Every structure is written in C-alpha cells, then in structure tokens.
Short mmCIF file of C-alpha atoms in Angstrom, two decimals:
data_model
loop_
_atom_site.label_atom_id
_atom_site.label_comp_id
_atom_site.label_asym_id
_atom_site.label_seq_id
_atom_site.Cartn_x
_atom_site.Cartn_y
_atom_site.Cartn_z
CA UNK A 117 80.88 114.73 104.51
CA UNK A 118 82.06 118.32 106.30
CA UNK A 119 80.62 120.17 109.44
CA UNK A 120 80.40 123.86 109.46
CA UNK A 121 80.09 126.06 112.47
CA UNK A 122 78.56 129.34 112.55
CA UNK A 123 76.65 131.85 115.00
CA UNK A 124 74.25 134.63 115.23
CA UNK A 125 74.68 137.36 116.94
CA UNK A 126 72.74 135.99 119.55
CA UNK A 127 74.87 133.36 120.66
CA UNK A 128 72.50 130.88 118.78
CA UNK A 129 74.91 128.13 116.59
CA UNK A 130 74.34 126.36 113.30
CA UNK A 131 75.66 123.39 112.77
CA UNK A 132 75.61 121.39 109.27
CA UNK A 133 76.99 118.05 107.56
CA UNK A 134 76.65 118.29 103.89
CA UNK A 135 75.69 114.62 102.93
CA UNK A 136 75.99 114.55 99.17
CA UNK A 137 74.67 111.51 98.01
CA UNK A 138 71.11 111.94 99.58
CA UNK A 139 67.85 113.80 98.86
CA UNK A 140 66.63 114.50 102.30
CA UNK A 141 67.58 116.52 105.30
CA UNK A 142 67.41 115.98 108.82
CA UNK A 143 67.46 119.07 110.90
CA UNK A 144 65.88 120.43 114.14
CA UNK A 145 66.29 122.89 117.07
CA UNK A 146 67.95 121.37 120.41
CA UNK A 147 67.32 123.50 123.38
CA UNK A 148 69.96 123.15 126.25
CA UNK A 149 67.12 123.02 128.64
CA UNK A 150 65.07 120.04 130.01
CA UNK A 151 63.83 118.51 133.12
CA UNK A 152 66.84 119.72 135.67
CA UNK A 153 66.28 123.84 134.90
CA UNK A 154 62.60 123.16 136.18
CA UNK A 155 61.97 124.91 139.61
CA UNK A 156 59.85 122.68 142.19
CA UNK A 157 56.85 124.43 141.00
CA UNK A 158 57.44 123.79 137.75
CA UNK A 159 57.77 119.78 137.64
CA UNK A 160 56.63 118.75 134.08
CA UNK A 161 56.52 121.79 132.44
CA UNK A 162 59.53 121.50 129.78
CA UNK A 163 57.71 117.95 128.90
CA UNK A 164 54.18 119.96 128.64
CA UNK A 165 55.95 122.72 126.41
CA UNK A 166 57.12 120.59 124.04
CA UNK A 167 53.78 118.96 123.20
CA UNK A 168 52.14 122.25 123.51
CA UNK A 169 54.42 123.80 121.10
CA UNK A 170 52.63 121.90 117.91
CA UNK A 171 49.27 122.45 119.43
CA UNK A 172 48.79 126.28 117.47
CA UNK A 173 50.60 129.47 116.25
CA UNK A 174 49.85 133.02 115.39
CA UNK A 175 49.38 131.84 112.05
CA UNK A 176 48.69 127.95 111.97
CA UNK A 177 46.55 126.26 113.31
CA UNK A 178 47.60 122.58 115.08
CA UNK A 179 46.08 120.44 111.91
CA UNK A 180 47.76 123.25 109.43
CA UNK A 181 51.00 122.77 111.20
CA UNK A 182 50.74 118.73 110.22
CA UNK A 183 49.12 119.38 107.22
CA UNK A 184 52.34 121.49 105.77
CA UNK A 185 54.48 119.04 107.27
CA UNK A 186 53.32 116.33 105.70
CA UNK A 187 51.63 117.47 102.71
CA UNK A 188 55.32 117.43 101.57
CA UNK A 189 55.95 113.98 102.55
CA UNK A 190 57.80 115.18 105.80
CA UNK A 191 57.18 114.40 109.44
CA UNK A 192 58.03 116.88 112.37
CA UNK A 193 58.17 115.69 116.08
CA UNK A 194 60.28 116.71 119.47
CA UNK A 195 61.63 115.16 123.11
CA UNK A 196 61.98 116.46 126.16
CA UNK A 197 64.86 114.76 128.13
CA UNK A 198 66.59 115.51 131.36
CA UNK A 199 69.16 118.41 130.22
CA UNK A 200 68.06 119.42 126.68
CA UNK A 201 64.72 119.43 124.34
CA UNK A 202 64.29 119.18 120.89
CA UNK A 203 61.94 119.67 117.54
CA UNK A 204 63.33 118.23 114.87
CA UNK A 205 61.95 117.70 111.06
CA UNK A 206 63.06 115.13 108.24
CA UNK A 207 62.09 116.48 104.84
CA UNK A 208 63.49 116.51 100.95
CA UNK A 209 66.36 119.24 100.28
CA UNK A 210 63.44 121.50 99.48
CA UNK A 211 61.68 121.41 101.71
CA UNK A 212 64.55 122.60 104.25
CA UNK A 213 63.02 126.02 104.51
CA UNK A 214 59.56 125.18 105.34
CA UNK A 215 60.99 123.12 108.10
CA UNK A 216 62.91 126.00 109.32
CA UNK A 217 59.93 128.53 109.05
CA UNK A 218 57.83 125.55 110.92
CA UNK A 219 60.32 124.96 113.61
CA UNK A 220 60.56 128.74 114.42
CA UNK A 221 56.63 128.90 114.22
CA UNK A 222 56.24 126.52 116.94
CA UNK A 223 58.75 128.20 119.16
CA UNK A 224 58.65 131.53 118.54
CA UNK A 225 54.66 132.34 117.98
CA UNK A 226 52.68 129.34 119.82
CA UNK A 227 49.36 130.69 120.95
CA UNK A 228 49.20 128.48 124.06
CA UNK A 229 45.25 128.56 123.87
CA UNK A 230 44.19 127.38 127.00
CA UNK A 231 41.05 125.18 125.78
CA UNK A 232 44.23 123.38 124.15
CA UNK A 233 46.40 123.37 126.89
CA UNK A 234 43.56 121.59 128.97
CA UNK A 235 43.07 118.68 126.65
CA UNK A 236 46.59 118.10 126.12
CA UNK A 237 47.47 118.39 130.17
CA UNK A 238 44.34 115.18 130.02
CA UNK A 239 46.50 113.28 127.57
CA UNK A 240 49.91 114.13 129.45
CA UNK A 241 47.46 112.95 132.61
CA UNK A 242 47.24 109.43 130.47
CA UNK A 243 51.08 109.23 129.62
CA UNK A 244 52.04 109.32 133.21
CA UNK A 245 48.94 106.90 134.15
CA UNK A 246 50.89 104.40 131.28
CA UNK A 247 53.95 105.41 132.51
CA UNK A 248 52.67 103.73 135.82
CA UNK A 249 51.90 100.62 134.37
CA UNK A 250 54.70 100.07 132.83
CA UNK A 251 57.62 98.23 135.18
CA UNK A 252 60.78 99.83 133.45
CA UNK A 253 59.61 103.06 133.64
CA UNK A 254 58.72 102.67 136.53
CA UNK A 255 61.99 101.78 137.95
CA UNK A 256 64.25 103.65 136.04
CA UNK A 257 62.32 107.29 137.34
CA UNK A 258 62.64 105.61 140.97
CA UNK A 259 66.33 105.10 140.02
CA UNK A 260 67.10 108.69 139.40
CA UNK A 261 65.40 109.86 142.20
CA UNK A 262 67.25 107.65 144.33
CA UNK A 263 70.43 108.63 142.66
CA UNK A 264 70.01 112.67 143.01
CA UNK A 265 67.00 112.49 145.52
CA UNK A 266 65.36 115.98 146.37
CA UNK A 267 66.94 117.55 143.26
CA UNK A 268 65.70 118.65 140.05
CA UNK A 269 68.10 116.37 137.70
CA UNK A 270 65.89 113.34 140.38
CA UNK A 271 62.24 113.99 139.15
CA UNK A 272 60.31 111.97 136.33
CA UNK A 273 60.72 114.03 133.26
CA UNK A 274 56.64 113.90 132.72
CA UNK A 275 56.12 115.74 136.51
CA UNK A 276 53.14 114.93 138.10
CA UNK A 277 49.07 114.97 137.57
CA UNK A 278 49.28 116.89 139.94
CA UNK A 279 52.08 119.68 138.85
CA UNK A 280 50.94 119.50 135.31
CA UNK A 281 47.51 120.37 136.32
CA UNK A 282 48.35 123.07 138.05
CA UNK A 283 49.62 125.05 135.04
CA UNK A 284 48.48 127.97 132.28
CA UNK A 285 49.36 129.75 129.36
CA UNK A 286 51.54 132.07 131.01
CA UNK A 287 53.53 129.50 133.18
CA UNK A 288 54.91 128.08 129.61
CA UNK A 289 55.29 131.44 128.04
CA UNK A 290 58.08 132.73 130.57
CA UNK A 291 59.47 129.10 131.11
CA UNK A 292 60.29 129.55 127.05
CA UNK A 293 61.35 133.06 127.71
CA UNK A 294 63.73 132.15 130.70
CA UNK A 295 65.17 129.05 128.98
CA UNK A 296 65.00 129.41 124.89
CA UNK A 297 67.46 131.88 124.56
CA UNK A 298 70.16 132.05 121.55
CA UNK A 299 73.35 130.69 123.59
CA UNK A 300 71.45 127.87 124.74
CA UNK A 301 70.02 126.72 120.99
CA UNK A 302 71.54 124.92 118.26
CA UNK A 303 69.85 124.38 114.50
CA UNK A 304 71.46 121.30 113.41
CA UNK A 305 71.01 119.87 110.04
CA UNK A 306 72.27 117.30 107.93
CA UNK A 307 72.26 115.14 104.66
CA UNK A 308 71.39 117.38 101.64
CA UNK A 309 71.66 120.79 103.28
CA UNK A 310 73.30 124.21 102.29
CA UNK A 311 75.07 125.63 105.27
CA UNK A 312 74.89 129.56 103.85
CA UNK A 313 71.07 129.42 102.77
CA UNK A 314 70.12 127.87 106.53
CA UNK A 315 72.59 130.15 108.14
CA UNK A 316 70.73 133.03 106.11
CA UNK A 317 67.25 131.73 107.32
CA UNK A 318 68.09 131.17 110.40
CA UNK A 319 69.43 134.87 110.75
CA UNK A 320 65.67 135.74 109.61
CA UNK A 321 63.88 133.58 112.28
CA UNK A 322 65.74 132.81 115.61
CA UNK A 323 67.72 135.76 115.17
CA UNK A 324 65.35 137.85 117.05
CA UNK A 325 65.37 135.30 120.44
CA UNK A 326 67.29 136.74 123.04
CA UNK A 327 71.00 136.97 123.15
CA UNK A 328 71.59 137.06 127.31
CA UNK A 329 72.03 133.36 128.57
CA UNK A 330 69.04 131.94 130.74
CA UNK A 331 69.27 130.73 134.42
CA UNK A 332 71.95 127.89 135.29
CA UNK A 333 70.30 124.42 136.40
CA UNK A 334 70.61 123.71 139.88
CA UNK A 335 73.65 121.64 140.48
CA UNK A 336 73.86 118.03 140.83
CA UNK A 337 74.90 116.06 143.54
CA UNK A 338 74.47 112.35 143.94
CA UNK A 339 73.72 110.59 146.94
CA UNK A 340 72.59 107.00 146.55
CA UNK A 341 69.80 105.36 148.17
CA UNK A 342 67.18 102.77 147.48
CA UNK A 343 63.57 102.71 146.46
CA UNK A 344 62.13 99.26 146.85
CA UNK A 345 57.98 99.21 145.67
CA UNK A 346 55.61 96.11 146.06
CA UNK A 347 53.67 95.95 143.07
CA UNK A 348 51.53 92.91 141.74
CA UNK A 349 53.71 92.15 138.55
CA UNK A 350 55.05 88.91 137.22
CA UNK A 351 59.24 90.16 137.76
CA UNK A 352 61.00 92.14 139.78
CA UNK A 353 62.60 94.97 138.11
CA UNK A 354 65.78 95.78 139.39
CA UNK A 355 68.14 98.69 138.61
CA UNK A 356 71.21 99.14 141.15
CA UNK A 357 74.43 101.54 140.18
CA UNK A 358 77.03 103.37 141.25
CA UNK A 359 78.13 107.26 140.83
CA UNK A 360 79.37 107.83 137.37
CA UNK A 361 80.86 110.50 135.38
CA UNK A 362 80.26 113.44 133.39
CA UNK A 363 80.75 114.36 130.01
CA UNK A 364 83.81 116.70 130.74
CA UNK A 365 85.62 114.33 133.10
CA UNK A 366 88.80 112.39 131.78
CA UNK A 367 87.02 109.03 132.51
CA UNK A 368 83.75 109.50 130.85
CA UNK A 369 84.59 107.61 127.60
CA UNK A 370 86.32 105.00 130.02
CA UNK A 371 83.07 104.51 131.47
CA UNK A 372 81.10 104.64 128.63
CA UNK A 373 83.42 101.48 127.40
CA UNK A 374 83.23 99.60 130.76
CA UNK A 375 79.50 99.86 130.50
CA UNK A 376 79.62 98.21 127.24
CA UNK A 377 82.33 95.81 128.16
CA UNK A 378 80.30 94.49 130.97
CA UNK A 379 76.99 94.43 129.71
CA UNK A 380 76.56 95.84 125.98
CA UNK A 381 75.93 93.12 123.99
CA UNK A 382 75.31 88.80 124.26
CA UNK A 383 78.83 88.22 124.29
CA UNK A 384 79.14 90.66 127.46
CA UNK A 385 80.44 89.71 130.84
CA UNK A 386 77.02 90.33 132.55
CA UNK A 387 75.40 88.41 129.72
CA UNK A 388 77.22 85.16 129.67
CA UNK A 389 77.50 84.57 133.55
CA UNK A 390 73.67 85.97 134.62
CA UNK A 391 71.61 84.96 131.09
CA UNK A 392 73.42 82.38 129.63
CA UNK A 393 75.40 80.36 132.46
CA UNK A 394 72.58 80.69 135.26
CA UNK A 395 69.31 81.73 133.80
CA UNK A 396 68.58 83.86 136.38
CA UNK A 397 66.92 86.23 133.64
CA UNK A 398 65.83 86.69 130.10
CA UNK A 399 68.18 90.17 129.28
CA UNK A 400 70.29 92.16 131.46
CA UNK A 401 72.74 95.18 130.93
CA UNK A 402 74.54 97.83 131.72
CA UNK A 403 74.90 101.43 131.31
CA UNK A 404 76.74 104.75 132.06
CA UNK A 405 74.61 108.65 131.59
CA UNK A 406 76.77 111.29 131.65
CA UNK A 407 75.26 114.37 132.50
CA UNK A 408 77.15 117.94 132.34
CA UNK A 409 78.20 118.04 136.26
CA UNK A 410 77.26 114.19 137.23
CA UNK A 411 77.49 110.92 135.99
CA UNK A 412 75.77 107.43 136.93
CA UNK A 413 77.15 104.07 136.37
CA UNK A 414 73.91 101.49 136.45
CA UNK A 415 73.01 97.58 135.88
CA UNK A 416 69.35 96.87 134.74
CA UNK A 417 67.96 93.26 135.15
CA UNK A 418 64.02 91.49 135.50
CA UNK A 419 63.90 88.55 137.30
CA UNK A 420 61.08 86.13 138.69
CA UNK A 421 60.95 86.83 142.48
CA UNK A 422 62.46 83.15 143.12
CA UNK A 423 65.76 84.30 141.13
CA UNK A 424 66.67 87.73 143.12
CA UNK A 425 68.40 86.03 145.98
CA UNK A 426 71.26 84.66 143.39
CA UNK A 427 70.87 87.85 140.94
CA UNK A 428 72.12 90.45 142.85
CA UNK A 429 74.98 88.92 144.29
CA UNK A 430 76.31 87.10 140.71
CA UNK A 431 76.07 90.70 139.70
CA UNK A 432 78.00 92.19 142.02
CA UNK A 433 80.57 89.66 141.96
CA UNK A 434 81.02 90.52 138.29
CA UNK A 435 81.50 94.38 139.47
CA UNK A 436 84.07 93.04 141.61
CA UNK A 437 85.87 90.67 138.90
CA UNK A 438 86.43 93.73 136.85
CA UNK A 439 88.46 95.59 138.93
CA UNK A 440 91.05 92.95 138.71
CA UNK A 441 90.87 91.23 135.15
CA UNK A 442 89.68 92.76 132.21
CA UNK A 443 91.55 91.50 129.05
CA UNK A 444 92.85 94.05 126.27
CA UNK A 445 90.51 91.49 123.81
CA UNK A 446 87.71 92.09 125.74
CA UNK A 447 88.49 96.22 125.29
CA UNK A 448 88.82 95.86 121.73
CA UNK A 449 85.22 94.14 121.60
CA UNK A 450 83.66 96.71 123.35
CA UNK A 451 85.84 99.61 121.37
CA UNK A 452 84.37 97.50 118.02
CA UNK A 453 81.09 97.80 119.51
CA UNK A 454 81.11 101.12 120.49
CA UNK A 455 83.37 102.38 116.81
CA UNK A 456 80.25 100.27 115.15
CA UNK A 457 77.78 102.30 116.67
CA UNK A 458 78.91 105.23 115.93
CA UNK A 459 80.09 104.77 112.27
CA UNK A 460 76.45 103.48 111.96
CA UNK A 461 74.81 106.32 113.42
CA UNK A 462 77.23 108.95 110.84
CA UNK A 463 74.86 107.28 107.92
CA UNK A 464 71.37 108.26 109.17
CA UNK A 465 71.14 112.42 109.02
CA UNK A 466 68.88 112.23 111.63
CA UNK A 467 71.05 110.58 113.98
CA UNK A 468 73.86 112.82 112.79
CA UNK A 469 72.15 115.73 113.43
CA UNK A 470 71.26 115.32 117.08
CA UNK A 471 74.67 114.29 117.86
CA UNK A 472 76.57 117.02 116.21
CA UNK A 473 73.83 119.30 117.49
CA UNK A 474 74.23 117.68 121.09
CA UNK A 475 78.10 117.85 121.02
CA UNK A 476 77.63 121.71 120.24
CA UNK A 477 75.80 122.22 123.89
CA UNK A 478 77.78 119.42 125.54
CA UNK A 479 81.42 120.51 124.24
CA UNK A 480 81.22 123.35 122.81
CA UNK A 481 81.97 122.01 119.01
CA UNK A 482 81.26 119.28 117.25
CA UNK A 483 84.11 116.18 117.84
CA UNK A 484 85.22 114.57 114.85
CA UNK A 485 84.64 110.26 114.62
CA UNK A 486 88.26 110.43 114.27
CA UNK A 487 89.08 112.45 117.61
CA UNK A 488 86.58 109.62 119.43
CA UNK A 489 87.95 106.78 118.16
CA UNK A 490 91.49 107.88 119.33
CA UNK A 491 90.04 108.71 122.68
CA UNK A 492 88.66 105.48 122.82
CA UNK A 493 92.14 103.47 121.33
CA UNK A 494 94.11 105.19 124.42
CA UNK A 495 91.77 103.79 126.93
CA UNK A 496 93.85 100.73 128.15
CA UNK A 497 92.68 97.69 130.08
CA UNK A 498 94.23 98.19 132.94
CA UNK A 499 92.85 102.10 133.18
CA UNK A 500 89.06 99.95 132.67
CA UNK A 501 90.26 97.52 135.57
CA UNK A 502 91.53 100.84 137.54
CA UNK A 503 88.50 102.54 136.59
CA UNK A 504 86.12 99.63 137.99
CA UNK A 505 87.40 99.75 141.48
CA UNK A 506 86.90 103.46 142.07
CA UNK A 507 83.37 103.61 140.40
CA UNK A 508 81.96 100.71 142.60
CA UNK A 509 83.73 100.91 146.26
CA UNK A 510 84.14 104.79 145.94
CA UNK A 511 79.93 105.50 146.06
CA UNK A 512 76.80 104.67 147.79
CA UNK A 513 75.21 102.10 145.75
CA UNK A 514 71.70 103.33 144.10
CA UNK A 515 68.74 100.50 144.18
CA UNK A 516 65.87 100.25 142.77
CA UNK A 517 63.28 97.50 142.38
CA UNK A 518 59.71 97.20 141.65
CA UNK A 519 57.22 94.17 141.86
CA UNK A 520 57.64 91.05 144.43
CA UNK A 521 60.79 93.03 146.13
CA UNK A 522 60.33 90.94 149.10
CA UNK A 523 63.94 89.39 148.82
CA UNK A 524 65.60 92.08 146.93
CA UNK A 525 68.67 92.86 149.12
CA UNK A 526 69.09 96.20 150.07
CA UNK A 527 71.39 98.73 149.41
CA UNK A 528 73.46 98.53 152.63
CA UNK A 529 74.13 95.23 152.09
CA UNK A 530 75.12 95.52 148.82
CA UNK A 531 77.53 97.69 150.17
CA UNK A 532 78.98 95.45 152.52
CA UNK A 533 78.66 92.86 149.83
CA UNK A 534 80.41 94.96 147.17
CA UNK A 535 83.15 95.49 149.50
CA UNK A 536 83.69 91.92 150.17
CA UNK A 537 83.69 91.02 146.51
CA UNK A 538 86.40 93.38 145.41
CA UNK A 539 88.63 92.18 148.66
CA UNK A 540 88.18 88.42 147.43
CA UNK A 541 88.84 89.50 143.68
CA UNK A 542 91.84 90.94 144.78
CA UNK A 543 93.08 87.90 146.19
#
C-alpha cells in the first residue's frame, strides 16, 4: 500500500492508497463543512444539501444519476456530520472515472428544482419525526446541545421542520458557494486506483471550484448543562460527560484510549462493574469526539427507571477510580483494541478512504498506522490516571436523559458527587 498527496491549484487535495490486490475502488469527495458553519437561519441546510445533491443535474436526471451508478454494479451515497460532508462511490477500477464525473455532477451542476426540493424537505420532515421516536437519538442531540448550548457545533444535524421548511433553491446554491470551495475539499480514493489519471480528472472537474477559502465556523465553547425530558418509554436514556479534547491537543489520543479503557469493549471497566457485576443495564459505554477546537468526554447507558438511582453513582465512582489506578495491562488492552481497529479498518478501501481523506482536513496530511501506533505506545498509565482527574473534576458535567427521568440525578449533584468520589479514591 502507498499514499500520494497532491493539489490543484485551487487548494483542493487528492489523496490515494494504491491497494494492489483488489478490483474495486473506494473514493469520494469530503467537504470540510457540516452542521457547525450553518448560520442560525440556516439550521439543516448542509443535511438538506446533501440529499438534494442526487436529486438532478444539468445533465442527469435523479433516476439517470442511479441508473449510471449502478448499471455498473456500483453504489453512490453521502453524510452530513457535524464538521465535514461527504459523497462517496464504491465501484470496479473502471469505473473510477464515471464516479469522478458523477461526484462532480452532483456538486458542481445540481439543478435544485424546487418541485424536488419540496418533496425531499417532506421526507427530511419524516427523518426528524423518526428521529423523535427514537430514544438514542434523541438523547445524544439533547447531549450536544447541552454540551455547546446556543452554538452552532449544539444543534441536531437534521435542523428543524421548521428551518428546513423555510428554505429554496437559492438558500442551497450560495450555502455550496460559501462552503465548497477547493481548500476545504479532499478527493480521496483507494484500493485499485491510479493516483496520476484521478489527479488528471480531477484537474478537469473540481478544478474550476473556487480557490479563496470559505467562512470559518463559529468557535466552540463548552459549557455543560443538563437536559432531562419525560417521555413515555420503557428506559431511561442517559448520556452524562465531561469536556474533552480536540484533535490537535497533546491529550486527544490519551483520551481516545481512556474512553476505550473504560468502556470500549465487555471486558471494560464500565462493563464489568455496571453490566456484569450489578445488572443495572443491558450495554453501556463510553466515548471521546474530538472536534477541531473542542472535545467531549461522554458515558452512554439505558436503564429501567427502578435502576437510575444506583447507575449514576456506580458510574461515577468508576470516573473517580480511574484517576488513581489504571494498570499498564489494562492500557495495553485498550491500545490492542484500538491498534485492532485500525489495522482492520486499513483493509476495507472504503474505510481507508474516509480516514486518509479526513486526516487531510483534520491534520493537514495523512498520518501513517505506524506514526499512531507510536503515539499510542508513549501514552503511559499513569498519564491515563493523570489524564482522568483533569477531564472529570476540571468541567461542568453535561446530562442528558430521556424517558421516566424522575430519579435521574442532576447535574449539580453529580458534581458534588464527582468531587467526593475522586477525594475518597484518593484516599
């Protein structure tokens, strides 16, 4: 396998990893623009492009654009997230420049037809409806409000029936003009793939998008803060964390380990003590998002109402026990787990190509599994344990919980309680 690096003259990269031994390519364009560079006005509107982008061209219609696709056994399909979007393809090696020629169709010459863009604002309408009825998402948006709240990086990604209503053609023509802009765009591809042919068509397609860089997302700040919602549901869905780190910070692998460390797998420390010693709940875990100026450290559990009482507290009592024991075996688990992962991912193209394309816009090139893996090996157990106690006594906690929430404690007192925890752990 080898990465090459080039750019157009407009600031826009290509990225590729020459997998020999396959037939098939994965490749796509990943926009560093997503949910956070929305103004207020514009809630839902990088989700609404992407689906909108497939919906007609200048010269395809929506069925021709699935019809070419897949008439050549391919499949085409994008994501909107909170920082970037993408459109990505998976086709055979020769296919690769229909993919491109697609992929620069749907970005550079959608039509936007407004018949179109009503029907498909009725079906985002329905995704946020089943968005509603579904617990985890539910809790998880309430989360990240809580977390940043009155911010862009804080809103749902899918806006609002309201927001998404409200827009036309021309709102998502000069949100793509502000935002899809060459230094902001990556084409990454990867398994059978020529570097010099896609660097040639890509000079021929998104060469002409512009070369200035678009407006910088509002910053980030977190603040904490709870969110607690009665709803008639079977569990409580609870999500409480802690401010985290982001990608460019010294401790952002560290965190990314302790996350997995403490709940990343059945052999966890979360897992065994909640799950598997008390039964206060069927799965629970952990996790750490980095973001490029912000960071949040989180715990997800669902619970029957009767269990919360005892949930939150084991939990945090874990937190606590971190800060002063964490063994170098249990580091080289979640190192294993975490080296695993990754070495796994390297063998799909389409995984490799989204993270080499995501490093590009994160880091500015593409980091070597080598380079990670020796990041991760320095990362000591005592740096985890140090690590610990300034990520959860440092920050107001973030809760939030959804369904009988009656005797969910709140976020003060897990304050107070956190506090308490780490003084007794340290005794």
């Amino acid at each position: 396998m080898s990465v090459q690096v080039s750019k157009l003259a407009n600031g826009l990269t290509v990225v590729t990893e020459h997998m020999d031994r396959l037939e098939s390519a994965a490749l796509g364009i990943w926009v560093k623009a997503g949910a956070r560079n929305e103004l207020a006005d514009q809630h839902g509107i990088a989700h609404l492009l992407e689906h909108m982008a497939f919906k007609g061209t200048e010269r395809r219609s929506a069925a021709r654009i699935a019809e070419e696709i897949e008439n050549v056994g391919g499949e085409v399909n994008a994501a909107t997230s909170v920082e970037t979007t993408a459109y990505y393809a998976r086709v055979l090696k020769d296919d690769v420049p229909l993919a491109v020629d697609i992929l620069h169709d749907i970005l550079a010459n959608s039509v936007f037809d407004e018949a179109e863009l009503e029907r498909e604002k009725h079906v985002i309408a329905q995704e946020i409806g089943a968005a509603d009825d579904t617990p985890d998402d539910i809790v998880f948006d309430q989360f990240q409000s809580s977390a940043f709240s009155a911010q862009p990086i804080g809103r749902a990604i899918l806006g609002t029936r309201e927001t998404v209503s409200s827009f036309r053609s021309a709102n998502l023509r000069d949100y793509l003009k502000s935002h899809y802009r060459g230094p902001a765009m990556v084409l990454a591809a990867a398994g059978k793939v020529d570097h010099d042919e896609l660097m040639k068509q890509a000079q021929e397609t998104f060469g002409a998008f512009a070369a200035e860089p678009g407006p910088a997302p509002v910053a980030a700040k977190y603040n904490g803060g709870e969110k607690l919602t009665e709803r008639d549901f079977q569990e409580t869905q609870i999500v409480l964390g802690f401010e985290g780190r982001p990608y460019h910070q010294r401790d952002f692998y560290a965190s990314q380990l302790l996350a997995t460390l403490l709940g990343g797998g059945m052999s966890s420390r979360l897992f065994q003590e909640v799950r598997e010693k008390r039964g206060l709940c069927y799965s629970v875990s952990s996790f750490h998002w980095g973001f490029s100026d912000t960071g949040i450290f989180g715990i997800h559990a669902a619970t029957g109402p009767e269990d919360v009482p005892e949930l939150i507290p084991v939990i945090l009592d874990e937190l606590a026990k971190a800060a002063e024991n964490i063994s170098e075996a249990e580091a080289d688990r979640a190192r294993a787990q975490i080296r695993a992962g990754l070495l796994m991912s390297m063998e799909s193209p389409a995984s490799r190509s989204g993270q080499i394309a995501r490093q590009i816009l994160l880091f500015g090139r593409p980091i070597p599994a080598e380079e990670l893996n020796e990041r991760l090996a320095a990362i000591s157990a005592t740096r985890l344990r140090e690590l610990a106690g300034r990520l959860f006594a440092r920050s107001t906690p973030t809760l939030a919980a959804v369904g009988p929430v009656a005797t969910v404690m709140r976020h003060r007192e897990i304050a107070e309680r956190m506090g308490a925890s780490l003084a007794n752990a340290a005794e």
